[in-house]
Amino acid sequence: METKINKLGKLIEIFDEMSKDLNFGRPSNSEKDVLLNISRQHLLKNQLEINIKNINFIDFEGKPIAKSTLYKVLKNLCEKNLISHLGSVRSSRYKLN
């Protein structure tokens, strides 16, 4: 019989393989939180371009993500080529790659 911990282990393995395929590495908790929030917005709007001003970024525990953390993570995600920043330096528009 498969236990919950075994199922969770399999999900982590799948996630790790996908992260490796994307050449992303294992994301931090903050990166996972931000990616989940962006993914939810993308599914709602069905657009590759998103405006982060339209997203209420919350973490795993349901708490707001600090702006400083958010911008640091967005920069990291851009460096890892998962998203691209659009427009000027102060623009809040991003594109999913």
mmCIF file of N, CA and C in Angstrom:
data_model
loop_
_atom_site.group_PDB
_atom_site.id
_atom_site.type_symbol
_atom_site.label_atom_id
_atom_site.label_comp_id
_atom_site.label_asym_id
_atom_site.label_seq_id
_atom_site.Cartn_x
_atom_site.Cartn_y
_atom_site.Cartn_z
ATOM 1 N N MET A 1 0.842 -1.180 0.000
ATOM 2 C CA MET A 1 0.000 0.000 0.000
ATOM 3 C C MET A 1 0.889 1.247 0.000
ATOM 4 N N GLU A 2 0.502 2.202 -0.835
ATOM 5 C CA GLU A 2 1.273 3.432 -0.949
ATOM 6 C C GLU A 2 0.823 4.429 0.123
ATOM 7 N N THR A 3 1.788 4.955 0.853
ATOM 8 C CA THR A 3 1.475 5.918 1.906
ATOM 9 C C THR A 3 1.526 7.338 1.349
ATOM 10 N N LYS A 4 1.015 8.283 2.132
ATOM 11 C CA LYS A 4 1.056 9.693 1.718
ATOM 12 C C LYS A 4 2.490 10.162 1.528
ATOM 13 N N ILE A 5 3.391 9.712 2.393
ATOM 14 C CA ILE A 5 4.791 10.135 2.282
ATOM 15 C C ILE A 5 5.414 9.592 1.000
ATOM 16 N N ASN A 6 5.019 8.380 0.585
ATOM 17 C CA ASN A 6 5.516 7.827 -0.676
ATOM 18 C C ASN A 6 5.010 8.642 -1.863
ATOM 19 N N LYS A 7 3.728 9.024 -1.821
ATOM 20 C CA LYS A 7 3.153 9.843 -2.889
ATOM 21 C C LYS A 7 3.852 11.203 -2.963
ATOM 22 N N LEU A 8 4.085 11.793 -1.800
ATOM 23 C CA LEU A 8 4.780 13.075 -1.753
ATOM 24 C C LEU A 8 6.194 12.929 -2.314
ATOM 25 N N GLY A 9 6.874 11.863 -1.953
ATOM 26 C CA GLY A 9 8.218 11.605 -2.479
ATOM 27 C C GLY A 9 8.222 11.506 -3.991
ATOM 28 N N LYS A 10 7.224 10.826 -4.546
ATOM 29 C CA LYS A 10 7.130 10.701 -6.009
ATOM 30 C C LYS A 10 6.884 12.062 -6.654
ATOM 31 N N LEU A 11 6.033 12.879 -6.041
ATOM 32 C CA LEU A 11 5.775 14.219 -6.573
ATOM 33 C C LEU A 11 7.044 15.072 -6.553
ATOM 34 N N ILE A 12 7.815 14.964 -5.479
ATOM 35 C CA ILE A 12 9.067 15.715 -5.392
ATOM 36 C C ILE A 12 10.038 15.251 -6.473
ATOM 37 N N GLU A 13 10.104 13.952 -6.712
ATOM 38 C CA GLU A 13 10.971 13.430 -7.767
ATOM 39 C C GLU A 13 10.555 13.974 -9.133
ATOM 40 N N ILE A 14 9.253 13.975 -9.409
ATOM 41 C CA ILE A 14 8.749 14.500 -10.682
ATOM 42 C C ILE A 14 9.095 15.981 -10.809
ATOM 43 N N PHE A 15 8.863 16.727 -9.736
ATOM 44 C CA PHE A 15 9.152 18.156 -9.739
ATOM 45 C C PHE A 15 10.646 18.401 -9.967
ATOM 46 N N ASP A 16 11.494 17.637 -9.293
ATOM 47 C CA ASP A 16 12.940 17.777 -9.473
ATOM 48 C C ASP A 16 13.355 17.487 -10.912
ATOM 49 N N GLU A 17 12.762 16.460 -11.520
ATOM 50 C CA GLU A 17 13.080 16.121 -12.904
ATOM 51 C C GLU A 17 12.648 17.249 -13.842
ATOM 52 N N MET A 18 11.467 17.813 -13.612
ATOM 53 C CA MET A 18 10.995 18.914 -14.448
ATOM 54 C C MET A 18 11.894 20.134 -14.276
ATOM 55 N N SER A 19 12.291 20.413 -13.040
ATOM 56 C CA SER A 19 13.187 21.544 -12.780
ATOM 57 C C SER A 19 14.522 21.345 -13.482
ATOM 58 N N LYS A 20 15.007 20.109 -13.477
ATOM 59 C CA LYS A 20 16.270 19.798 -14.145
ATOM 60 C C LYS A 20 16.122 19.952 -15.653
ATOM 61 N N ASP A 21 14.995 19.493 -16.219
ATOM 62 C CA ASP A 21 14.740 19.634 -17.651
ATOM 63 C C ASP A 21 14.708 21.096 -18.067
ATOM 64 N N LEU A 22 14.194 21.954 -17.198
ATOM 65 C CA LEU A 22 14.120 23.382 -17.486
ATOM 66 C C LEU A 22 15.425 24.107 -17.158
ATOM 67 N N ASN A 23 16.402 23.341 -16.669
ATOM 68 C CA ASN A 23 17.690 23.908 -16.261
ATOM 69 C C ASN A 23 17.482 24.989 -15.196
ATOM 70 N N PHE A 24 16.600 24.698 -14.273
ATOM 71 C CA PHE A 24 16.175 25.648 -13.254
ATOM 72 C C PHE A 24 16.783 25.351 -11.890
ATOM 73 N N GLY A 25 17.089 24.106 -11.636
ATOM 74 C CA GLY A 25 17.581 23.718 -10.322
ATOM 75 C C GLY A 25 16.425 23.621 -9.339
ATOM 76 N N ARG A 26 16.710 23.315 -8.107
ATOM 77 C CA ARG A 26 15.668 23.207 -7.097
ATOM 78 C C ARG A 26 15.328 24.602 -6.575
ATOM 79 N N PRO A 27 14.074 25.022 -6.750
ATOM 80 C CA PRO A 27 13.691 26.382 -6.335
ATOM 81 C C PRO A 27 13.590 26.524 -4.820
ATOM 82 N N SER A 28 13.823 27.739 -4.374
ATOM 83 C CA SER A 28 13.635 28.050 -2.952
ATOM 84 C C SER A 28 12.135 28.105 -2.664
ATOM 85 N N ASN A 29 11.780 28.134 -1.395
ATOM 86 C CA ASN A 29 10.367 28.247 -1.031
ATOM 87 C C ASN A 29 9.760 29.533 -1.583
ATOM 88 N N SER A 30 10.507 30.620 -1.531
ATOM 89 C CA SER A 30 10.010 31.896 -2.052
ATOM 90 C C SER A 30 9.782 31.814 -3.558
ATOM 91 N N GLU A 31 10.698 31.166 -4.265
ATOM 92 C CA GLU A 31 10.535 31.013 -5.712
ATOM 93 C C GLU A 31 9.305 30.178 -6.024
ATOM 94 N N LYS A 32 9.080 29.119 -5.270
ATOM 95 C CA LYS A 32 7.887 28.290 -5.482
ATOM 96 C C LYS A 32 6.622 29.097 -5.224
ATOM 97 N N ASP A 33 6.614 29.881 -4.156
ATOM 98 C CA ASP A 33 5.436 30.693 -3.829
ATOM 99 C C ASP A 33 5.124 31.686 -4.940
ATOM 100 N N VAL A 34 6.145 32.385 -5.424
ATOM 101 C CA VAL A 34 5.942 33.379 -6.474
ATOM 102 C C VAL A 34 5.507 32.692 -7.772
ATOM 103 N N LEU A 35 6.138 31.582 -8.127
ATOM 104 C CA LEU A 35 5.749 30.854 -9.336
ATOM 105 C C LEU A 35 4.308 30.366 -9.263
ATOM 106 N N LEU A 36 3.879 29.892 -8.101
ATOM 107 C CA LEU A 36 2.493 29.447 -7.946
ATOM 108 C C LEU A 36 1.518 30.602 -8.130
ATOM 109 N N ASN A 37 1.839 31.748 -7.562
ATOM 110 C CA ASN A 37 0.975 32.921 -7.716
ATOM 111 C C ASN A 37 0.909 33.366 -9.181
ATOM 112 N N ILE A 38 2.041 33.381 -9.860
ATOM 113 C CA ILE A 38 2.074 33.755 -11.274
ATOM 114 C C ILE A 38 1.305 32.740 -12.103
ATOM 115 N N SER A 39 1.487 31.470 -11.804
ATOM 116 C CA SER A 39 0.803 30.413 -12.541
ATOM 117 C C SER A 39 -0.708 30.532 -12.399
ATOM 118 N N ARG A 40 -1.171 30.818 -11.205
ATOM 119 C CA ARG A 40 -2.622 30.979 -10.982
ATOM 120 C C ARG A 40 -3.164 32.148 -11.798
ATOM 121 N N GLN A 41 -2.425 33.251 -11.822
ATOM 122 C CA GLN A 41 -2.850 34.428 -12.592
ATOM 123 C C GLN A 41 -2.876 34.093 -14.083
ATOM 124 N N HIS A 42 -1.860 33.366 -14.527
ATOM 125 C CA HIS A 42 -1.782 32.975 -15.938
ATOM 126 C C HIS A 42 -2.989 32.112 -16.314
ATOM 127 N N LEU A 43 -3.351 31.169 -15.465
ATOM 128 C CA LEU A 43 -4.492 30.298 -15.752
ATOM 129 C C LEU A 43 -5.800 31.088 -15.794
ATOM 130 N N LEU A 44 -5.929 32.085 -14.922
ATOM 131 C CA LEU A 44 -7.143 32.914 -14.906
ATOM 132 C C LEU A 44 -7.275 33.742 -16.175
ATOM 133 N N LYS A 45 -6.182 34.336 -16.608
ATOM 134 C CA LYS A 45 -6.200 35.261 -17.742
ATOM 135 C C LYS A 45 -5.870 34.596 -19.075
ATOM 136 N N ASN A 46 -5.236 33.428 -19.016
ATOM 137 C CA ASN A 46 -4.806 32.697 -20.212
ATOM 138 C C ASN A 46 -3.960 33.578 -21.132
ATOM 139 N N GLN A 47 -3.025 34.306 -20.524
ATOM 140 C CA GLN A 47 -2.120 35.166 -21.274
ATOM 141 C C GLN A 47 -0.696 34.921 -20.799
ATOM 142 N N LEU A 48 0.241 35.022 -21.730
ATOM 143 C CA LEU A 48 1.644 34.854 -21.357
ATOM 144 C C LEU A 48 2.180 36.082 -20.641
ATOM 145 N N GLU A 49 1.613 37.252 -20.934
ATOM 146 C CA GLU A 49 2.056 38.480 -20.277
ATOM 147 C C GLU A 49 1.199 38.721 -19.039
ATOM 148 N N ILE A 50 1.877 39.028 -17.925
ATOM 149 C CA ILE A 50 1.155 39.303 -16.679
ATOM 150 C C ILE A 50 1.624 40.634 -16.103
ATOM 151 N N ASN A 51 0.758 41.238 -15.324
ATOM 152 C CA ASN A 51 1.089 42.456 -14.602
ATOM 153 C C ASN A 51 1.079 42.095 -13.121
ATOM 154 N N ILE A 52 2.233 42.220 -12.476
ATOM 155 C CA ILE A 52 2.316 41.777 -11.080
ATOM 156 C C ILE A 52 1.467 42.626 -10.146
ATOM 157 N N LYS A 53 1.058 43.810 -10.608
ATOM 158 C CA LYS A 53 0.175 44.643 -9.786
ATOM 159 C C LYS A 53 -1.198 43.995 -9.624
ATOM 160 N N ASN A 54 -1.544 43.079 -10.535
ATOM 161 C CA ASN A 54 -2.838 42.402 -10.496
ATOM 162 C C ASN A 54 -2.816 41.126 -9.665
ATOM 163 N N ILE A 55 -1.687 40.839 -9.040
ATOM 164 C CA ILE A 55 -1.547 39.593 -8.284
ATOM 165 C C ILE A 55 -1.356 39.900 -6.806
ATOM 166 N N ASN A 56 -2.109 39.226 -5.982
ATOM 167 C CA ASN A 56 -1.955 39.310 -4.533
ATOM 168 C C ASN A 56 -1.019 38.173 -4.130
ATOM 169 N N PHE A 57 0.271 38.447 -4.053
ATOM 170 C CA PHE A 57 1.269 37.409 -3.789
ATOM 171 C C PHE A 57 1.193 36.968 -2.328
ATOM 172 N N ILE A 58 0.891 35.675 -2.148
ATOM 173 C CA ILE A 58 0.829 35.087 -0.804
ATOM 174 C C ILE A 58 1.725 33.865 -0.763
ATOM 175 N N ASP A 59 2.225 33.558 0.428
ATOM 176 C CA ASP A 59 3.107 32.400 0.564
ATOM 177 C C ASP A 59 2.301 31.148 0.891
ATOM 178 N N PHE A 60 3.006 30.070 1.134
ATOM 179 C CA PHE A 60 2.417 28.760 1.421
ATOM 180 C C PHE A 60 1.471 28.806 2.616
ATOM 181 N N GLU A 61 1.787 29.646 3.583
ATOM 182 C CA GLU A 61 0.978 29.755 4.800
ATOM 183 C C GLU A 61 -0.147 30.776 4.675
ATOM 184 N N GLY A 62 -0.290 31.393 3.498
ATOM 185 C CA GLY A 62 -1.351 32.367 3.274
ATOM 186 C C GLY A 62 -1.005 33.782 3.694
ATOM 187 N N LYS A 63 0.266 34.027 3.991
ATOM 188 C CA LYS A 63 0.722 35.361 4.400
ATOM 189 C C LYS A 63 1.232 36.124 3.180
ATOM 190 N N PRO A 64 1.074 37.448 3.167
ATOM 191 C CA PRO A 64 1.592 38.237 2.040
ATOM 192 C C PRO A 64 3.106 38.114 1.921
ATOM 193 N N ILE A 65 3.578 38.067 0.685
ATOM 194 C CA ILE A 65 5.018 38.025 0.421
ATOM 195 C C ILE A 65 5.523 39.460 0.434
ATOM 196 N N ALA A 66 6.580 39.702 1.185
ATOM 197 C CA ALA A 66 7.162 41.045 1.285
ATOM 198 C C ALA A 66 7.616 41.516 -0.097
ATOM 199 N N LYS A 67 7.416 42.796 -0.367
ATOM 200 C CA LYS A 67 7.800 43.367 -1.672
ATOM 201 C C LYS A 67 9.274 43.152 -1.969
ATOM 202 N N SER A 68 10.123 43.305 -0.954
ATOM 203 C CA SER A 68 11.562 43.115 -1.177
ATOM 204 C C SER A 68 11.852 41.680 -1.609
ATOM 205 N N THR A 69 11.185 40.714 -0.986
ATOM 206 C CA THR A 69 11.344 39.306 -1.357
ATOM 207 C C THR A 69 10.814 39.070 -2.757
ATOM 208 N N LEU A 70 9.647 39.628 -3.046
ATOM 209 C CA LEU A 70 9.036 39.456 -4.361
ATOM 210 C C LEU A 70 9.962 39.934 -5.469
ATOM 211 N N TYR A 71 10.496 41.140 -5.334
ATOM 212 C CA TYR A 71 11.345 41.686 -6.395
ATOM 213 C C TYR A 71 12.658 40.915 -6.528
ATOM 214 N N LYS A 72 13.184 40.446 -5.421
ATOM 215 C CA LYS A 72 14.403 39.621 -5.464
ATOM 216 C C LYS A 72 14.119 38.311 -6.210
ATOM 217 N N VAL A 73 12.987 37.689 -5.903
ATOM 218 C CA VAL A 73 12.625 36.431 -6.552
ATOM 219 C C VAL A 73 12.340 36.650 -8.040
ATOM 220 N N LEU A 74 11.627 37.727 -8.373
ATOM 221 C CA LEU A 74 11.364 38.016 -9.785
ATOM 222 C C LEU A 74 12.664 38.169 -10.560
ATOM 223 N N LYS A 75 13.637 38.833 -9.952
ATOM 224 C CA LYS A 75 14.950 38.994 -10.595
ATOM 225 C C LYS A 75 15.603 37.627 -10.802
ATOM 226 N N ASN A 76 15.554 36.768 -9.787
ATOM 227 C CA ASN A 76 16.120 35.417 -9.901
ATOM 228 C C ASN A 76 15.432 34.614 -10.997
ATOM 229 N N LEU A 77 14.102 34.718 -11.081
ATOM 230 C CA LEU A 77 13.357 33.976 -12.099
ATOM 231 C C LEU A 77 13.697 34.476 -13.496
ATOM 232 N N CYS A 78 13.953 35.769 -13.617
ATOM 233 C CA CYS A 78 14.400 36.323 -14.902
ATOM 234 C C CYS A 78 15.788 35.789 -15.256
ATOM 235 N N GLU A 79 16.682 35.748 -14.279
ATOM 236 C CA GLU A 79 18.036 35.238 -14.507
ATOM 237 C C GLU A 79 18.023 33.761 -14.892
ATOM 238 N N LYS A 80 17.039 33.023 -14.371
ATOM 239 C CA LYS A 80 16.903 31.597 -14.698
ATOM 240 C C LYS A 80 16.084 31.388 -15.963
ATOM 241 N N ASN A 81 15.698 32.498 -16.614
ATOM 242 C CA ASN A 81 14.990 32.494 -17.888
ATOM 243 C C ASN A 81 13.615 31.817 -17.825
ATOM 244 N N LEU A 82 12.960 31.863 -16.681
ATOM 245 C CA LEU A 82 11.596 31.349 -16.575
ATOM 246 C C LEU A 82 10.576 32.435 -16.906
ATOM 247 N N ILE A 83 10.942 33.681 -16.629
ATOM 248 C CA ILE A 83 10.109 34.825 -16.968
ATOM 249 C C ILE A 83 11.012 35.904 -17.547
ATOM 250 N N SER A 84 10.394 36.859 -18.232
ATOM 251 C CA SER A 84 11.128 38.013 -18.762
ATOM 252 C C SER A 84 10.432 39.280 -18.312
ATOM 253 N N HIS A 85 11.220 40.269 -17.942
ATOM 254 C CA HIS A 85 10.691 41.571 -17.546
ATOM 255 C C HIS A 85 10.459 42.391 -18.804
ATOM 256 N N LEU A 86 9.289 43.016 -18.898
ATOM 257 C CA LEU A 86 8.934 43.799 -20.076
ATOM 258 C C LEU A 86 8.891 45.281 -19.730
ATOM 259 N N GLY A 87 9.271 46.104 -20.671
ATOM 260 C CA GLY A 87 9.175 47.543 -20.484
ATOM 261 C C GLY A 87 10.350 48.119 -19.719
ATOM 262 N N SER A 88 10.092 49.271 -19.089
ATOM 263 C CA SER A 88 11.142 49.985 -18.371
ATOM 264 C C SER A 88 11.521 49.264 -17.082
ATOM 265 N N VAL A 89 12.543 49.764 -16.434
ATOM 266 C CA VAL A 89 13.039 49.169 -15.188
ATOM 267 C C VAL A 89 11.934 49.105 -14.133
ATOM 268 N N ARG A 90 11.077 50.109 -14.091
ATOM 269 C CA ARG A 90 10.032 50.185 -13.078
ATOM 270 C C ARG A 90 8.709 49.547 -13.521
ATOM 271 N N SER A 91 8.703 48.938 -14.683
ATOM 272 C CA SER A 91 7.501 48.303 -15.210
ATOM 273 C C SER A 91 7.105 47.107 -14.343
ATOM 274 N N SER A 92 5.817 46.847 -14.271
ATOM 275 C CA SER A 92 5.320 45.700 -13.489
ATOM 276 C C SER A 92 4.854 44.569 -14.404
ATOM 277 N N ARG A 93 5.270 44.618 -15.664
ATOM 278 C CA ARG A 93 4.859 43.614 -16.639
ATOM 279 C C ARG A 93 5.958 42.571 -16.835
ATOM 280 N N TYR A 94 5.509 41.314 -16.861
ATOM 281 C CA TYR A 94 6.410 40.190 -17.061
ATOM 282 C C TYR A 94 5.775 39.247 -18.069
ATOM 283 N N LYS A 95 6.629 38.471 -18.730
ATOM 284 C CA LYS A 95 6.160 37.474 -19.696
ATOM 285 C C LYS A 95 6.667 36.110 -19.265
ATOM 286 N N LEU A 96 5.812 35.114 -19.347
ATOM 287 C CA LEU A 96 6.226 33.746 -19.062
ATOM 288 C C LEU A 96 7.000 33.213 -20.267
ATOM 289 N N ASN A 97 8.140 32.592 -20.012
ATOM 290 C CA ASN A 97 8.953 32.044 -21.117
ATOM 291 C C ASN A 97 8.583 30.594 -21.375
#
